[in-house]
Coordinates of C-alpha atoms in Angstrom, one line a residue:
X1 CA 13.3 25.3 24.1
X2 CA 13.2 23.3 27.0
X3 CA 15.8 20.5 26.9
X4 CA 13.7 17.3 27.7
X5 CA 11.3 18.3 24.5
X6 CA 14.5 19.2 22.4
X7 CA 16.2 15.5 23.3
X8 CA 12.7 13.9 22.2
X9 CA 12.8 15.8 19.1
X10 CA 16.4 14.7 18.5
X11 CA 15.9 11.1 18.9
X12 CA 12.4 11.2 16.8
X13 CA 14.3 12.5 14.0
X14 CA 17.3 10.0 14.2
X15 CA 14.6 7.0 14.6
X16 CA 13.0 8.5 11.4
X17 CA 16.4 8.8 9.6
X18 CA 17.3 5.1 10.5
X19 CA 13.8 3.5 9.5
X20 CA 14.3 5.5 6.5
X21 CA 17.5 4.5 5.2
X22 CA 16.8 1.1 5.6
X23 CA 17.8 -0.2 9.2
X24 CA 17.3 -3.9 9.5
X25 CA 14.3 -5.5 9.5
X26 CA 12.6 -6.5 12.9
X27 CA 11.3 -9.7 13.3
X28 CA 7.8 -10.6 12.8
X29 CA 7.1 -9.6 9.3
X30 CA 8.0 -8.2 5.8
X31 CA 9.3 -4.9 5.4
X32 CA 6.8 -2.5 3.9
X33 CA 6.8 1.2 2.9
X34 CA 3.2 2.8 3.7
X35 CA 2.4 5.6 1.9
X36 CA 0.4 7.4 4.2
X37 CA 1.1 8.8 7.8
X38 CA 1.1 6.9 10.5
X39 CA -2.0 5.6 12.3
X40 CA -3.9 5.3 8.4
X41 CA -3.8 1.6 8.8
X42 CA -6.3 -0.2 11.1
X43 CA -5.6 -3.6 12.8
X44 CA -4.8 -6.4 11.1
X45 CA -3.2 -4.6 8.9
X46 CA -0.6 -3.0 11.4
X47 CA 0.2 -6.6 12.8
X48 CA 1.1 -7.9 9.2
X49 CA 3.9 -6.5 8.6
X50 CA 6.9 -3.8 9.8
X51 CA 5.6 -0.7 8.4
X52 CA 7.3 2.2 7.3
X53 CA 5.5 5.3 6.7
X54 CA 6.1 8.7 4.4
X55 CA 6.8 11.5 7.4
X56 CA 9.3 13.9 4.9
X57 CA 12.7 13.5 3.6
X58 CA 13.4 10.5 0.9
X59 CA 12.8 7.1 1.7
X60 CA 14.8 3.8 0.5
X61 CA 13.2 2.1 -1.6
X62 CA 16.3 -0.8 -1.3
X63 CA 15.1 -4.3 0.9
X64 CA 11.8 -3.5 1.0
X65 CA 9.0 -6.4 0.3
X66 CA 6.2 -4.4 -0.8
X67 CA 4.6 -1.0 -1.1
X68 CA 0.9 -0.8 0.7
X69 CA -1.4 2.3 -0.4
X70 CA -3.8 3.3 2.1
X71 CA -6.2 5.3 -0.4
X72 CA -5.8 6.6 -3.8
X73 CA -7.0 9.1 -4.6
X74 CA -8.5 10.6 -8.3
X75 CA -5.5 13.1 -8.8
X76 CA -3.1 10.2 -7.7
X77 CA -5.0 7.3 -9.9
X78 CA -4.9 9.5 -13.2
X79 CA -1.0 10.3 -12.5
X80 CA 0.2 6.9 -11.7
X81 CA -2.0 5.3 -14.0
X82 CA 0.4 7.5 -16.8
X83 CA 3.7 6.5 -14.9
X84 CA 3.8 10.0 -13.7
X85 CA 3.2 11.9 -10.2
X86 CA 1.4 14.8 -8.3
X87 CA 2.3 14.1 -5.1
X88 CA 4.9 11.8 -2.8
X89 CA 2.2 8.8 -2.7
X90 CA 2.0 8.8 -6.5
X91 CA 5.6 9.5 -6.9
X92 CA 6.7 6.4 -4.7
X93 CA 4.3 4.5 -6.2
X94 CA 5.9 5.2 -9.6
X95 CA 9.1 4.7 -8.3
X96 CA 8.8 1.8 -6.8
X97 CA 6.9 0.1 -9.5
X98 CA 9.7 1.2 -11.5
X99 CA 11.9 -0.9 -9.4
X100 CA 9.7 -4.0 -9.4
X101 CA 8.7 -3.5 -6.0
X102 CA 5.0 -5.1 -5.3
X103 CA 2.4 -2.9 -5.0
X104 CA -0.8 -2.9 -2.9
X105 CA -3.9 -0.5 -3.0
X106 CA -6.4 -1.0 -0.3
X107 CA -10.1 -1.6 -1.8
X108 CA -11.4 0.8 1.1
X109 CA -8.8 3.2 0.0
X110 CA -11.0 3.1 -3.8
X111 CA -14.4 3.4 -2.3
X112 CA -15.1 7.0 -4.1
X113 CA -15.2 4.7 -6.9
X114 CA -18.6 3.6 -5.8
X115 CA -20.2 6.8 -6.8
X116 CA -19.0 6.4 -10.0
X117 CA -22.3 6.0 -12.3
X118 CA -21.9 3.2 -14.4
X119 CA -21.5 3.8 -17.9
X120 CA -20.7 7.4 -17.5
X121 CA -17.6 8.6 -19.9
X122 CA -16.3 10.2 -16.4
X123 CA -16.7 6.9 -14.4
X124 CA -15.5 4.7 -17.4
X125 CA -12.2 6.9 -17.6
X126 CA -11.0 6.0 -13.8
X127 CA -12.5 2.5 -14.4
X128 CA -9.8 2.8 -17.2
X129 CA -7.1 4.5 -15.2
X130 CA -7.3 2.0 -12.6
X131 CA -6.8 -1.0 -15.2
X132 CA -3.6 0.0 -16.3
X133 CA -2.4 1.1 -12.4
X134 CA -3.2 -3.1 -12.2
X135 CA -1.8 -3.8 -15.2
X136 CA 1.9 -2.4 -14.1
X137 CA 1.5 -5.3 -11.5
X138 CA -0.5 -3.1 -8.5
X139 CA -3.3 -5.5 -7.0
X140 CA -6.2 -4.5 -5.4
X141 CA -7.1 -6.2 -1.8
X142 CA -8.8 -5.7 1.3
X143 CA -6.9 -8.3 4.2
X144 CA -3.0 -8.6 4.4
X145 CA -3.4 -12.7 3.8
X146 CA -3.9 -11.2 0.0
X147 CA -0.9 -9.7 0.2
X148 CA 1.5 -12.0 2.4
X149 CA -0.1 -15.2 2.6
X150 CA -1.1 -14.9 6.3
X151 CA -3.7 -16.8 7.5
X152 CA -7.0 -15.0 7.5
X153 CA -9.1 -14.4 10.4
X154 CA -12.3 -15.9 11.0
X155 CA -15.3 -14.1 9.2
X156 CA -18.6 -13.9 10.2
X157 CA -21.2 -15.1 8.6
X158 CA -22.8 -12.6 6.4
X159 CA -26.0 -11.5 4.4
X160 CA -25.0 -12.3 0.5
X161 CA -26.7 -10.5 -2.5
X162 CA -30.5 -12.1 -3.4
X163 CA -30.6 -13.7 -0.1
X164 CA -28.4 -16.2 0.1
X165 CA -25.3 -16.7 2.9
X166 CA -22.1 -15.8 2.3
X167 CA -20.5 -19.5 3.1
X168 CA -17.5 -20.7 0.8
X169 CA -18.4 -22.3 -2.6
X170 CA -17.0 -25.2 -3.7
X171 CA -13.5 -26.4 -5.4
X172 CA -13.1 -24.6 -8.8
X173 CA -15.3 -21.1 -7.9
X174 CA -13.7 -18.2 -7.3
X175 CA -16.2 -15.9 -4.8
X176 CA -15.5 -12.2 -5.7
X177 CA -19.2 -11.2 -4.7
X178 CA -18.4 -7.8 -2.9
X179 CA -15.6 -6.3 -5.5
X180 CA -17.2 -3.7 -7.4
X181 CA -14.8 -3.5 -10.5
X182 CA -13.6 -7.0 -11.1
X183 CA -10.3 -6.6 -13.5
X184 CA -8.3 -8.9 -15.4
X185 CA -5.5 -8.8 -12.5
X186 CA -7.9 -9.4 -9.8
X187 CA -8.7 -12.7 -12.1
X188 CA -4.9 -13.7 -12.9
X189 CA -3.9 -13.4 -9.4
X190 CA -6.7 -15.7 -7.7
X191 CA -8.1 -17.8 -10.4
X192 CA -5.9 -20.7 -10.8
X193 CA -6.3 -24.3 -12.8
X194 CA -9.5 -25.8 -12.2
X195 CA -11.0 -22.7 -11.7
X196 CA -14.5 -23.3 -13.6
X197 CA -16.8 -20.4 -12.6
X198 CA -16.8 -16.8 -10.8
X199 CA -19.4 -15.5 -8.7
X200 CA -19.8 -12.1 -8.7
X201 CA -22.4 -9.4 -7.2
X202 CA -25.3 -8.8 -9.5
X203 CA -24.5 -4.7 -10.1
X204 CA -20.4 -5.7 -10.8
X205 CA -18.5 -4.6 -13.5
X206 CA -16.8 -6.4 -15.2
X207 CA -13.6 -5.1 -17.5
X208 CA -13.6 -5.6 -21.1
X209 CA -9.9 -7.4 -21.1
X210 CA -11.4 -9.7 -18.0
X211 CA -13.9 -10.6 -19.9
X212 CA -11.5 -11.5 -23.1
X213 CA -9.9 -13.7 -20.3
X214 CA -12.4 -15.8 -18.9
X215 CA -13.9 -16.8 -22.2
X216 CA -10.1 -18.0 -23.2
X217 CA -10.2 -20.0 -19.9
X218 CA -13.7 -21.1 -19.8
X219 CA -15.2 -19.5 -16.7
X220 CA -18.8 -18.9 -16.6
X221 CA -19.6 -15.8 -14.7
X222 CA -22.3 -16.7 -12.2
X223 CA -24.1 -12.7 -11.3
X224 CA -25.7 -12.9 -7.4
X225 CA -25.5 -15.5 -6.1
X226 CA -26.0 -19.0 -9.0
X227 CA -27.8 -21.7 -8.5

């Protein structure tokens, strides 16, 4: 082997072995375990945080902030959904949920949900497997503000459901028009006091223990996009 590719292969593998077992963290953000390979996350996501990402060996699970999932697949919902694994992203997952380490899933990473017929015993069963995943404390999201409290970037101004624009309701309504399976979690973890009503997209679904919830609280659920 040449000797210049042999010393880059040398000091890859030691800068994999330090990010590993848990060097310090960098400036500039938390310290997150991706479970993916590098280059699955898209901008901003890789200027949120210090990512470190599943390339072999076992990682330390010790001082990190969070865990951030890329996608999920059905093999990987099922088995984490039952505290168990089938692969390394399930089996971190587990493990560091385990530990009490938060956990994120990326709603882009749950898009093969979308094809999920409504209804259907097959869909209702990841619908199911994916409540309980969010009910051992993983959250669904699609920016890193949801995760970290950064600020979010400006939006454009979009087309909304029935016509209407997508501009920010007022105090007390929680806009989750665009999440296709709204849970109770996704409810806990945004709906505070004086949250009154949800708006939601006309073809959502809603879970039966989110339901339970919001008639306890008092929120109307407002389908497209309300009066």
């Amino acid at each position: 082997m040449d000797q210049s590719k042999l010393i880059d292969q040398v000091l890859r593998e030691v800068m994999r072995r330090l990010s590993l077992e848990g060097s310090a963290v960098p400036s500039g953000g938390p310290k997150v375990l991706v479970l993916g390979e590098p280059g699955c996350l898209a901008s901003p996501w890789d200027e949120a945080f210090v990512p470190l990402f599943l390339e072999g060996g076992e990682p330390c699970l010790h001082g990190l902030e969070a865990l951030v999932v890329p996608r999920l697949d059905q093999c990987q919902l099922v088995a984490s959904s039952l505290g168990m694994w089938c692969d390394p992203v399930s089996r971190w997952l587990v493990e560091g949920l385990s530990m009490g380490i938060k956990a994120y899933v990326l709603r882009e990473g749950l898009k093969w949900m979308d094809q999920l017929r409504p209804g259907s015993p097959l869909g209702n069963h990841y619908r199911e497997c994916l409540d309980r995943l969010c009910a051992f404390g993983v959250r669904v999201v699609s920016s890193p503000a949801e995760c970290f409290a950064l600020p979010e970037r400006a939006e454009r101004v979009e087309e909304a459901p029935d016509g209407c624009v997508g501009a920010p309701f007022g105090e007390g309504v929680l806009d989750l028009r665009g999440v296709r399976l709204v849970s109770e979690r996704e409810v806990k973890d945004r709906c505070f006091d004086g949250c009154r009503e949800v708006r939601v997209d006309p073809k959502a679904i809603i879970t039966p223990l989110c339901m339970d919830l919001l008639r306890i609280r008092g929120i109307s659920v407002i389908r497209g996009c309300g009066g």
